[in-house]
Coordinates of C-alpha atoms in Angstrom, one line a residue:
Chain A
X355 CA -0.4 -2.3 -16.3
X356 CA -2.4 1.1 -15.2
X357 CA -2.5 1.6 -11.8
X358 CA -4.7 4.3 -10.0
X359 CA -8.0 5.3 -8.0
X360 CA -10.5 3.0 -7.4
X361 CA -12.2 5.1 -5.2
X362 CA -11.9 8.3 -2.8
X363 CA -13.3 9.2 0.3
X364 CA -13.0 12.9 2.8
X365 CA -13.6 13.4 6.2
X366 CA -14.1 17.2 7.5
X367 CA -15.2 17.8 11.3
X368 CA -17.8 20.0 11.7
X369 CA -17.0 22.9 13.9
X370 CA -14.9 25.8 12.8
X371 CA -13.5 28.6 14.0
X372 CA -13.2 32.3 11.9
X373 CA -9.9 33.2 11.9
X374 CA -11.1 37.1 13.0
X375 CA -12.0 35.3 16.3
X376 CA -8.3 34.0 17.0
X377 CA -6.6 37.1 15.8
X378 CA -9.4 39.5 18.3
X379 CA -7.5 37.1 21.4
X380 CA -4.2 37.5 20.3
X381 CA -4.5 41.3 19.0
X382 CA -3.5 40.5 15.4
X383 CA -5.2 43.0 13.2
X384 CA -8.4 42.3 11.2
X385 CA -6.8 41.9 8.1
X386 CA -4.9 38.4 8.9
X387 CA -7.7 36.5 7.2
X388 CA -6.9 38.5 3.5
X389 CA -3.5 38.0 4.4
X390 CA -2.8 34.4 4.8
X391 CA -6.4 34.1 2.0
X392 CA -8.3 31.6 4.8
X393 CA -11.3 33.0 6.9
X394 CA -12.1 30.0 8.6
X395 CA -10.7 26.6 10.0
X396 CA -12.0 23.0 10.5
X397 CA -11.8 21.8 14.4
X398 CA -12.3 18.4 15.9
X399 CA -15.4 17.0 18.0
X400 CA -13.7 16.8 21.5
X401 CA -13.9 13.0 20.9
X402 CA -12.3 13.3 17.5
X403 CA -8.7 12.6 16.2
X404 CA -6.4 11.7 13.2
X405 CA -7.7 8.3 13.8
X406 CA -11.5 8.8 14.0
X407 CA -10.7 11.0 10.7
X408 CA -8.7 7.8 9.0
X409 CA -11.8 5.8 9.5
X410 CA -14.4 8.3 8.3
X411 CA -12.8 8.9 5.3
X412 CA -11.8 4.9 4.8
X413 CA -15.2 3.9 5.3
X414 CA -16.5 6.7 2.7
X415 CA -14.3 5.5 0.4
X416 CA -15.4 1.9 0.5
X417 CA -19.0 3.2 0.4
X418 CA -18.5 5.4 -2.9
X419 CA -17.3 2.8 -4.9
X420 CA -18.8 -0.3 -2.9
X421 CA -15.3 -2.2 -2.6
X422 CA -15.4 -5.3 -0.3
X423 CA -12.8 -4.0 2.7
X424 CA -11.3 -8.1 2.6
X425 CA -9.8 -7.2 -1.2
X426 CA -7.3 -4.8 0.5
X427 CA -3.8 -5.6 1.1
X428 CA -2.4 -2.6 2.7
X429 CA -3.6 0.0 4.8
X430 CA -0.8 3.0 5.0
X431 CA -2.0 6.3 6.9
X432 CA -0.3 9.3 7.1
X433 CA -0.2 11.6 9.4
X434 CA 1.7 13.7 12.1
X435 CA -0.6 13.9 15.0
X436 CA -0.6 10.1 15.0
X437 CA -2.5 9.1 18.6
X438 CA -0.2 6.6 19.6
X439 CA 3.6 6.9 19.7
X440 CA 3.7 3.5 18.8
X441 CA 0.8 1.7 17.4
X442 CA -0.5 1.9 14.3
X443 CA -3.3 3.7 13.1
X444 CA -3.7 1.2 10.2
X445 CA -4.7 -1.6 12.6
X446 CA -7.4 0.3 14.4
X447 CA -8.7 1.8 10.7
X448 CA -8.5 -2.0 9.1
X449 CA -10.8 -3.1 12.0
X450 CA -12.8 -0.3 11.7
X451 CA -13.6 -0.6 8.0
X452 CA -13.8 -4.9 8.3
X453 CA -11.1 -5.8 6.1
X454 CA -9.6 -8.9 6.5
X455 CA -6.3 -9.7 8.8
X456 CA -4.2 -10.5 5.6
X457 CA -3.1 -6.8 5.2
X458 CA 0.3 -5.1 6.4
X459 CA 0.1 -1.8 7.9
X460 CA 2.4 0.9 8.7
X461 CA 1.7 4.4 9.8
X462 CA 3.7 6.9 7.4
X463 CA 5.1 10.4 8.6
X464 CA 6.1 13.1 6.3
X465 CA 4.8 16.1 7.5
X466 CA 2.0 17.5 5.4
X467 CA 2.6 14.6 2.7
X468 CA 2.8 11.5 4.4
X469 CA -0.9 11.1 2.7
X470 CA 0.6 11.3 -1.2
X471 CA 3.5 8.9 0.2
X472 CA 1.0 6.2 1.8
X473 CA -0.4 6.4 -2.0
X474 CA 3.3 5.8 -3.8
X475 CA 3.9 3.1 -1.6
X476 CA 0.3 1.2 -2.2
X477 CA 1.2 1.9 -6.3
X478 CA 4.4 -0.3 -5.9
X479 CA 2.5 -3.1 -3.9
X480 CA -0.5 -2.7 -6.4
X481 CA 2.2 -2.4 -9.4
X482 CA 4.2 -5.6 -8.4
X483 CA 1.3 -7.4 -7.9
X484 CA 1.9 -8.6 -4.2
X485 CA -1.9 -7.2 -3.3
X486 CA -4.9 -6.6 -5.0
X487 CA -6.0 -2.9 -3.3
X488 CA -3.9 -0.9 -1.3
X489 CA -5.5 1.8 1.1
X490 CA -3.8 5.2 1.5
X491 CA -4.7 7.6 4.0
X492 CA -4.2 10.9 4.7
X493 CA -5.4 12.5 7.8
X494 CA -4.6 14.8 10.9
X495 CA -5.3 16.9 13.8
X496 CA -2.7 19.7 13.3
X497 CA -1.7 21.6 16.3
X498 CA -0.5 24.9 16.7
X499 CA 0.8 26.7 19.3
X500 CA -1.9 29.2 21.4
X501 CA -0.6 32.8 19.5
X502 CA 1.4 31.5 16.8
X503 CA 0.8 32.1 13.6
X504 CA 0.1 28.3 12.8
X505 CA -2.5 28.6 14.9
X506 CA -4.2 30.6 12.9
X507 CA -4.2 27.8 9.7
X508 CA -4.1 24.4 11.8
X509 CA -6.9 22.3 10.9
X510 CA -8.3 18.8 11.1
X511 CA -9.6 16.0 7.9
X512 CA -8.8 13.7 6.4
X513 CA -8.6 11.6 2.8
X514 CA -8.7 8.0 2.0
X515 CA -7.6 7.0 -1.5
X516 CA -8.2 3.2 -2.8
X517 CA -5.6 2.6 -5.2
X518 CA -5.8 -0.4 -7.4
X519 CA -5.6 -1.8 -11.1
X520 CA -9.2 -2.3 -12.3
X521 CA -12.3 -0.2 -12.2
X522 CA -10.4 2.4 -11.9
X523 CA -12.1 6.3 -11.6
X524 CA -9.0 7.7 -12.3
X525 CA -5.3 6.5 -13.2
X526 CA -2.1 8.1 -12.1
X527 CA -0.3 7.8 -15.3
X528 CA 2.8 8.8 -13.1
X529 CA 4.8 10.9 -10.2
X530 CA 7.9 12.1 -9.5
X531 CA 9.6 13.0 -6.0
X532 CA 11.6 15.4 -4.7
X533 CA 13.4 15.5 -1.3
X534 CA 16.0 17.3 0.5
X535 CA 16.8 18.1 3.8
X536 CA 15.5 21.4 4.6
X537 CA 14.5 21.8 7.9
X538 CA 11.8 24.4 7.7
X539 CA 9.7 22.9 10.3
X540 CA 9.5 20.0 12.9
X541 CA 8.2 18.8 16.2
X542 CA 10.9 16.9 18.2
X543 CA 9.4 13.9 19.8
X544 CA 7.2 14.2 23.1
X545 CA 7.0 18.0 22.0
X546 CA 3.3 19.1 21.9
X547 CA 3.6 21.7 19.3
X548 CA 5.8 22.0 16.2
X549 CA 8.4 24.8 15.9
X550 CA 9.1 26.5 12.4
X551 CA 11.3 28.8 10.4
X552 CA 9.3 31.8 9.9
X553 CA 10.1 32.7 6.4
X554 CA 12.4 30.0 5.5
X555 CA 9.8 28.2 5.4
X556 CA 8.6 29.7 2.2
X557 CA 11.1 30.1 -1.0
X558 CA 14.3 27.6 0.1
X559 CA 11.1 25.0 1.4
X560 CA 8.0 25.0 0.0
X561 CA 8.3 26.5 -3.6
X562 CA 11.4 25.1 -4.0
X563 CA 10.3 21.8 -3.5
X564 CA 6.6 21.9 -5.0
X565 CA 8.4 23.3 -8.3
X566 CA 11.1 21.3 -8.6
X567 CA 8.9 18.1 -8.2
X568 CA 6.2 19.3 -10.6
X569 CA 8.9 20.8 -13.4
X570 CA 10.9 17.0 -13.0
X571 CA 7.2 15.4 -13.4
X572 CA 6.3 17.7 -16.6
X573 CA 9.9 17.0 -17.9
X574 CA 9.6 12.8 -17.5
X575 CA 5.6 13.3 -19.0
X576 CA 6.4 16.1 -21.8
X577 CA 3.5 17.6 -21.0
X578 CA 3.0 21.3 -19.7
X579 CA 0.5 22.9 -17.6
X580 CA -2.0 23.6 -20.3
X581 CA -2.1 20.1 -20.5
X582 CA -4.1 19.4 -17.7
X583 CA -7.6 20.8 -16.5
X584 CA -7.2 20.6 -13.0
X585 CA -3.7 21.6 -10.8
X586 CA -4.2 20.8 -6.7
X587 CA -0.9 22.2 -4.7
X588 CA 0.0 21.7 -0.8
X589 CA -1.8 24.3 1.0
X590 CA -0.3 25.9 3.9
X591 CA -2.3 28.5 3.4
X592 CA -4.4 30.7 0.7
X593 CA -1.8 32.6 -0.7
X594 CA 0.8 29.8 -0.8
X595 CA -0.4 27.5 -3.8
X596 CA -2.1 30.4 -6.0
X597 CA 1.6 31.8 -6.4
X598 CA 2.8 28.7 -7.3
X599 CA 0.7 27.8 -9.7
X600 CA 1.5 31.0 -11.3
X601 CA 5.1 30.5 -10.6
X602 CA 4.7 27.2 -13.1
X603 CA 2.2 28.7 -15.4
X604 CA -1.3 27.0 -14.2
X605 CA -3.9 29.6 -14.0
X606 CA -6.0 30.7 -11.5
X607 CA -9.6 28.4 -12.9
X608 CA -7.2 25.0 -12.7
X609 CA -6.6 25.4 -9.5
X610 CA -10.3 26.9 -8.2
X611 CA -12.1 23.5 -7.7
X612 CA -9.4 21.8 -5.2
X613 CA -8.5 25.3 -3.5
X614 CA -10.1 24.5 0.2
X615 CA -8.4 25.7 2.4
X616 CA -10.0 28.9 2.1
X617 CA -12.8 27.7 4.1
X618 CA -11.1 24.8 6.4
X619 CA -7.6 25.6 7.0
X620 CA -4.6 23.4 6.3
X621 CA -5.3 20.0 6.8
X622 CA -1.7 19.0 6.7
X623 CA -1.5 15.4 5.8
X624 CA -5.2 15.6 4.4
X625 CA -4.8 19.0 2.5
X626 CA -3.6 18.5 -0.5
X627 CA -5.3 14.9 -0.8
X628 CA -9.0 16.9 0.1
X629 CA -7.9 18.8 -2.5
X630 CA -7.5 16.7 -4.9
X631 CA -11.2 15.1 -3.9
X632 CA -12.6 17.9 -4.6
X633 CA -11.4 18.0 -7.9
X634 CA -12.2 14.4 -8.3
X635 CA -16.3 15.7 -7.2
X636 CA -16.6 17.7 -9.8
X637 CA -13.8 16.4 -12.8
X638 CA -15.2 15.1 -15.8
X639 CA -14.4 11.5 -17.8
X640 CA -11.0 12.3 -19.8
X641 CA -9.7 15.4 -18.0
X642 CA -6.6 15.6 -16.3
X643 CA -5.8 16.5 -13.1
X644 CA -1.8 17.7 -11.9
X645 CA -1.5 17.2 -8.1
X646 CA 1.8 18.2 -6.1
X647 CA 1.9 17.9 -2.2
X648 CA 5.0 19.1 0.2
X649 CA 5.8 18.5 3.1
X650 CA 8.4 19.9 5.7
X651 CA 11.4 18.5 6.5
X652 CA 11.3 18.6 3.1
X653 CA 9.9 16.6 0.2
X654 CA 7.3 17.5 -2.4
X655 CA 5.3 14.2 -4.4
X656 CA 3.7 15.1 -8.3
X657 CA 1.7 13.4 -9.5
X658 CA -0.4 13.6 -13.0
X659 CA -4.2 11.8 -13.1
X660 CA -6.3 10.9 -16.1
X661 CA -10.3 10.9 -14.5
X662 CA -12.1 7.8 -16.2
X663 CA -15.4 7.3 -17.2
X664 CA -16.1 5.5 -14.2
X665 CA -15.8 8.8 -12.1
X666 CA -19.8 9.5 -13.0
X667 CA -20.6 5.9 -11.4
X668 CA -19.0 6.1 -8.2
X669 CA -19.4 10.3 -7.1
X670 CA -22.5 10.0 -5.6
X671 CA -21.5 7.3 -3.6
X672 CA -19.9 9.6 -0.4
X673 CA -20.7 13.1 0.3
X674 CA -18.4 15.6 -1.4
X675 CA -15.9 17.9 -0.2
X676 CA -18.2 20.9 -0.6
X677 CA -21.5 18.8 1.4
X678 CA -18.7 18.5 4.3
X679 CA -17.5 22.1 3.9
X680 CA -21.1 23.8 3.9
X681 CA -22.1 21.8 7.2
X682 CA -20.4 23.6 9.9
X683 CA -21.0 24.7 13.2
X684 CA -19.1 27.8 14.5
X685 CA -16.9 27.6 17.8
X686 CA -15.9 31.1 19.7
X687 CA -12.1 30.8 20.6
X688 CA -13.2 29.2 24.9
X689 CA -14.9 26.5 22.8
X690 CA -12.4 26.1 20.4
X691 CA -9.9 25.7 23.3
X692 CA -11.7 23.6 24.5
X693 CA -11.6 21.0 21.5
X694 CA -8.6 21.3 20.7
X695 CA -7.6 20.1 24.4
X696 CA -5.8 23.5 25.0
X697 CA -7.7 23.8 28.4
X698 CA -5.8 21.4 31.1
X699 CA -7.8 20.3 33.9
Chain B
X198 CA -0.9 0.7 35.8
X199 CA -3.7 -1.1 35.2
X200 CA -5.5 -1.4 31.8
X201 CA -8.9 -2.7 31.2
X202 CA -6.7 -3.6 27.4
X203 CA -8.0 -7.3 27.4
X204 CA -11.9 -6.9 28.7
X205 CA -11.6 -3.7 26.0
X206 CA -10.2 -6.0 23.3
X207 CA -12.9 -8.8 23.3
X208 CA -15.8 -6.1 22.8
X209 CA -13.8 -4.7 19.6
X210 CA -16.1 -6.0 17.1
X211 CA -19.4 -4.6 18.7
X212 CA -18.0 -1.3 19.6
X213 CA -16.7 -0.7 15.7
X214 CA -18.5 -2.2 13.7
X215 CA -22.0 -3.1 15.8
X216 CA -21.9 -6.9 15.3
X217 CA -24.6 -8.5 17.7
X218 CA -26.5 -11.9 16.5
X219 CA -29.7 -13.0 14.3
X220 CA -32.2 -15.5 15.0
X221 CA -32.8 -17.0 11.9
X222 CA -35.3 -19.3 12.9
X223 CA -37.4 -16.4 15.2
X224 CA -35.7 -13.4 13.3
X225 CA -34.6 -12.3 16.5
X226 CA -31.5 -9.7 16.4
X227 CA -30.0 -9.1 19.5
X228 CA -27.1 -6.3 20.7
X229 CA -24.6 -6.8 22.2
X230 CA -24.2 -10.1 20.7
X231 CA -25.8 -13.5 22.9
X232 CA -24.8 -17.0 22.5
X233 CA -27.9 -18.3 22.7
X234 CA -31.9 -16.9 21.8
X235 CA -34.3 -16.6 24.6
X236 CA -36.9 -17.6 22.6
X237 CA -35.6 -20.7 20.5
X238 CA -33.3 -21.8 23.3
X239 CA -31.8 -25.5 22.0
X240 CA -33.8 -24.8 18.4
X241 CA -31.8 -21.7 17.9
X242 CA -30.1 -21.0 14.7
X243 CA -28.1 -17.9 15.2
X244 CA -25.5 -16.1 12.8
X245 CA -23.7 -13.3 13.4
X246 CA -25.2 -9.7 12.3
X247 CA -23.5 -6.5 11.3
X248 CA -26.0 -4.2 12.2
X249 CA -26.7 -1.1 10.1
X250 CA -25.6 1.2 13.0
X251 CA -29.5 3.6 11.8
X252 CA -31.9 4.0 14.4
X253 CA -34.7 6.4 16.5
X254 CA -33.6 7.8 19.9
X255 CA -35.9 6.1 22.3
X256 CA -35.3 8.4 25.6
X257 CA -32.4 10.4 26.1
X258 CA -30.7 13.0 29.0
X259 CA -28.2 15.8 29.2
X260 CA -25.1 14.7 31.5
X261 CA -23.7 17.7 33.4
X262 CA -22.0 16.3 35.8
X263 CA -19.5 13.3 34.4
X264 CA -17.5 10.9 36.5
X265 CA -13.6 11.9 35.9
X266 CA -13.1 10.3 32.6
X267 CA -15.7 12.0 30.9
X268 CA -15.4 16.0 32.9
X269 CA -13.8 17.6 30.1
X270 CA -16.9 16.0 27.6
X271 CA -19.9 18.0 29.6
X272 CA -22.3 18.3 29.2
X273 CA -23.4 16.0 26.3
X274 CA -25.9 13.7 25.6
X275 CA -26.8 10.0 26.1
X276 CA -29.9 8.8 24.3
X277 CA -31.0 5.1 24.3
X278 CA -31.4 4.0 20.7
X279 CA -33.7 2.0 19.0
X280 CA -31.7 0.3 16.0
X281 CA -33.8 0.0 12.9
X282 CA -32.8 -3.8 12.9
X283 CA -34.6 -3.9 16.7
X284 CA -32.9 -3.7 19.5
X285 CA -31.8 -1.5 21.9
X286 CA -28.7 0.7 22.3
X287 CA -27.4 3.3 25.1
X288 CA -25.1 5.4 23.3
X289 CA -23.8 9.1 23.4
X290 CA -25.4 11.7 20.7
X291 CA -22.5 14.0 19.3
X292 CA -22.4 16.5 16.7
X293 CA -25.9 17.8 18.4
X294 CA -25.8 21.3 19.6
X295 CA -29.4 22.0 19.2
X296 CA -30.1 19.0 21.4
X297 CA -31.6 15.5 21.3
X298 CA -35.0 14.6 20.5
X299 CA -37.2 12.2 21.1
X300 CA -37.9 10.2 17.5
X301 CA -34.9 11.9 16.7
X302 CA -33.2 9.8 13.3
X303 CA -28.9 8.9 13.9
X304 CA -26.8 7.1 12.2
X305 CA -23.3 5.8 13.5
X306 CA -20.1 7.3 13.8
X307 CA -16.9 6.4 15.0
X308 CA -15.4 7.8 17.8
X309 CA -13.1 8.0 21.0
X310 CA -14.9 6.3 23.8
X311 CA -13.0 6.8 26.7
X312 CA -8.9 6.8 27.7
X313 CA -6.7 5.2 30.1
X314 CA -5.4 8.9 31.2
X315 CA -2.7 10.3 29.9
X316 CA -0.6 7.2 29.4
X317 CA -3.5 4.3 28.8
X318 CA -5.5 3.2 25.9
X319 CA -7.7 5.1 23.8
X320 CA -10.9 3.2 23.3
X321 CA -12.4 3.5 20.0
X322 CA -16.2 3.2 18.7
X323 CA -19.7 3.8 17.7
X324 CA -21.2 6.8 18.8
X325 CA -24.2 8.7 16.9
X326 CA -25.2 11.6 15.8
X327 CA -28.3 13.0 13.9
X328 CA -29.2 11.9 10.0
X329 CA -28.5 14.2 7.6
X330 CA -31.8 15.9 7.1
X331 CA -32.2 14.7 3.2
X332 CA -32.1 10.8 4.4
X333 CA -34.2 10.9 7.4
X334 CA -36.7 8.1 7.5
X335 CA -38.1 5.4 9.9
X336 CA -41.2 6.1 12.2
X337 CA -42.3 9.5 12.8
X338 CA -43.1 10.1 16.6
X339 CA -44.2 13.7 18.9
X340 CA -40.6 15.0 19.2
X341 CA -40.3 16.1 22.7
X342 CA -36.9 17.2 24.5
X343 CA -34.7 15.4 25.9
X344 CA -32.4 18.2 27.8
X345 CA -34.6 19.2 30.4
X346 CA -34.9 15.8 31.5
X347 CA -32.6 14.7 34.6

């Protein structure tokens, strides 16, 4: 049975903010935007959250590939700036997107990979036959604290993947998981910003991980990175997923289509799944596409996609990554404060 | 502490997904949804209607002074709609910082209506904001506007 992507669809708020304007408030020199490779971020509407995001992106998937909502069995979104403590974001986005009641839902949390998890657990449902279409979301509203560094990356978006068995735009022909316990970074409950480890959370956490799963994925496959056309990493920031990619021997052109967060910042949940829709916008019938996502705490999710010819029927469908990422509207840092509920009244 | 959860519940369907009513033996539509047609009365045949959510902005204003629930939102703008399907909307414009227009062409988009402070509910649904410029259609009309008006 060959399981995979029925359809795809992004969400990406329309204000940002330059990263030179949050480094002129905190005195941080002008070259923190060549530094961390990102000049700009995506922020949310001031009625905007990971939920609002979910159901964007949902409802462009459905659109893209005109899939009737009642055919889904399972709505999974990840995230970690859930709205509600408790209360999923799955019933509010089935609603939302008029699916039927006979779904299960469950909100997932993995830090910035909870998305590629929602997306393993659909493929078992999907693969064992107990639903039709399972729908896998990734999406947040990342905080950072006011001066720290992750302030400086935070972003907001979102992905929605429709995973299924027929008409398929794209199969996964497989992944592969890695997961320790690394704490690199973590938000303890009621706490409104995360805390992190500085530079542990680069070598022992985040290339660790992202290699390890990708090199057990390539070993399981026999395949190598010349294989594939297309490699989308996590992306934390700029620098980040180019070194890895040259750490596992993927050039610099694989990894250039899905490489967003450049313009928008890190998505967290919906990074590396944007990423790989941006790939997906512009991927041709027959290529392949190697996706690895991490996330703190710390776990890291490969997986390796064969597009279909399908892909040239559906893309139209939705607006692409790059339609979202070309209509912004720039915030000053009062504004962006503003949004991002920094302000207390 | 109170929680307007049940009243909040029962409009669910409208405030996502814009479900109202059809007429089908005077094609009437009708938002928010009615039980019975004003015109047809006992003859009525209605069904239910998921309306497109597409639409004109009718009249509209710029709010700069909000009750409390909505402070932190000023100012921004409220526009009475005129869905392509027929009938009339109020609804808040977002994603609009050069302003509303009259004739203006929206589409809908989902977002947080209101909370229950800190601790309450978040209410979710339809708001709009303008059409992308390439899919604009629907009556043209003298823009004029809308945020001087108040």
């Amino acid at each position: 049975m060959v399981l995979g992507i029925i359809s795809y669809g992004v969400y990406i708020p329309r204000y940002r903010i330059r990263v030179g304007e949050i480094a002129r408030v905190w005195g941080d020199g002008d070259d923190i935007s060549e530094n961390l490779n990102v000049f700009e971020k995506s922020v949310p509407d001031l009625d905007e959250d990971a939920i609002t995001i979910a159901v964007e992106a949902a409802r462009n998937a459905l659109a893209r590939a005109d899939v009737d909502p009642a055919r889904i069995g399972a709505i999974y979104a990840g995230s970690e700036s859930h709205p509600y403590a408790v209360k999923p974001t799955g019933t509010i986005v089935g609603q939302a997107i008029g699916s039927s009641t006979s779904f299960t839902a469950a909100d997932f949390e993995f830090a910035c990979k909870a998305g590629t998890a929602a997306i393993q657990a659909c493929l078992g449902l999907v693969g064992s036959h107990l639903i039709d279409i399972g729908l896998a979301i990734g999406s947040d509203v990342s905080q950072g604290a006011p001066g720290d560094m992750l302030e400086y990356t935070a972003a907001a978006g979102g992905a929605a993947y429709l995973i299924g068995s027929d008409n398929l735009a794209a199969e996964i022909e497989s992944f592969y998981s890695f997961t320790t316990d690394t704490p690199d970074f973590w938000r303890r409950e009621g706490m409104p910003y995360p805390e992190h480890g500085g530079r542990f959370t680069g070598e022992p956490a985040y290339f660790k991980h992202v290699t390890s799963a990708a090199r057990g994925l390539m070993e399981r496959l026999g395949t190598k990175p010349e294989d594939y056309d297309y490699a989308v990493f996590h992306q934390p920031n700029g620098k980040f997923p180019i070194r890895v990619a040259r750490k596992l021997g993927f050039t610099r052109e694989q990894i250039a289509p899905g490489l967003v967060v450049p313009m928008i910042g890190n998505t967290y949940s919906g990074s590396c799944l944007i990423g790989l829709a941006a790939t997906l916008d512009v991927a041709r019938p027959g290529e392949r596409i190697f996706v690895t996502s991490f996330g703190s705490g710390a776990g890291s999710d490969a997986f390796s996609i064969r597009v279909t010819d399908r892909i040239d029927d559906i893309r139209a469908g939705a607006p692409s990554v790059r339609e979202y990422i070309k209509d912004a509207e720039y915030l000053d840092y009062a504004m962006y404060a503003k949004h991002k509920g920094k302000l207390r009244i | 502490m109170t929680t307007h959860a049940p009243r909040f519940w029962r409009s669910i369907p409208q405030r996502y997904n814009l479900k109202g009513t059809h007429c089908k033996r005077c094609d009437e539509y009708y938002f928010p949804p009615r039980n019975l047609c004003p015109n047809c009365r006992r003859g009525a045949d209605l069904e239910e209607h998921t309306f497109k959510g597409t639409g004109t902005v009718i009249t509209c204003t710029t709010i700069y002074s909000a009750t409390e629930d909505f402070e932190r939102m000023t100012p921004y703008h409220l526009a009475i709609i005129q869905l392509d399907e027929g009938p009339k909307v109020t609804g808040q414009i977002v994603s609009c910082p050069d302003g509303v227009k009259m004739g203006m062409r929206v589409r809908p988009v989902f977002r947080i209506l209101g909370k229950e402070g800190e601790r309450g509910i978040i209410y979710y649904g339809t708001k709009f904001a303008p059409m992308p410029k390439d899919e604009e259609k629907g009556p043209t009309k003298d823009s004029a506007d809308c945020s001087g008006i108040l």
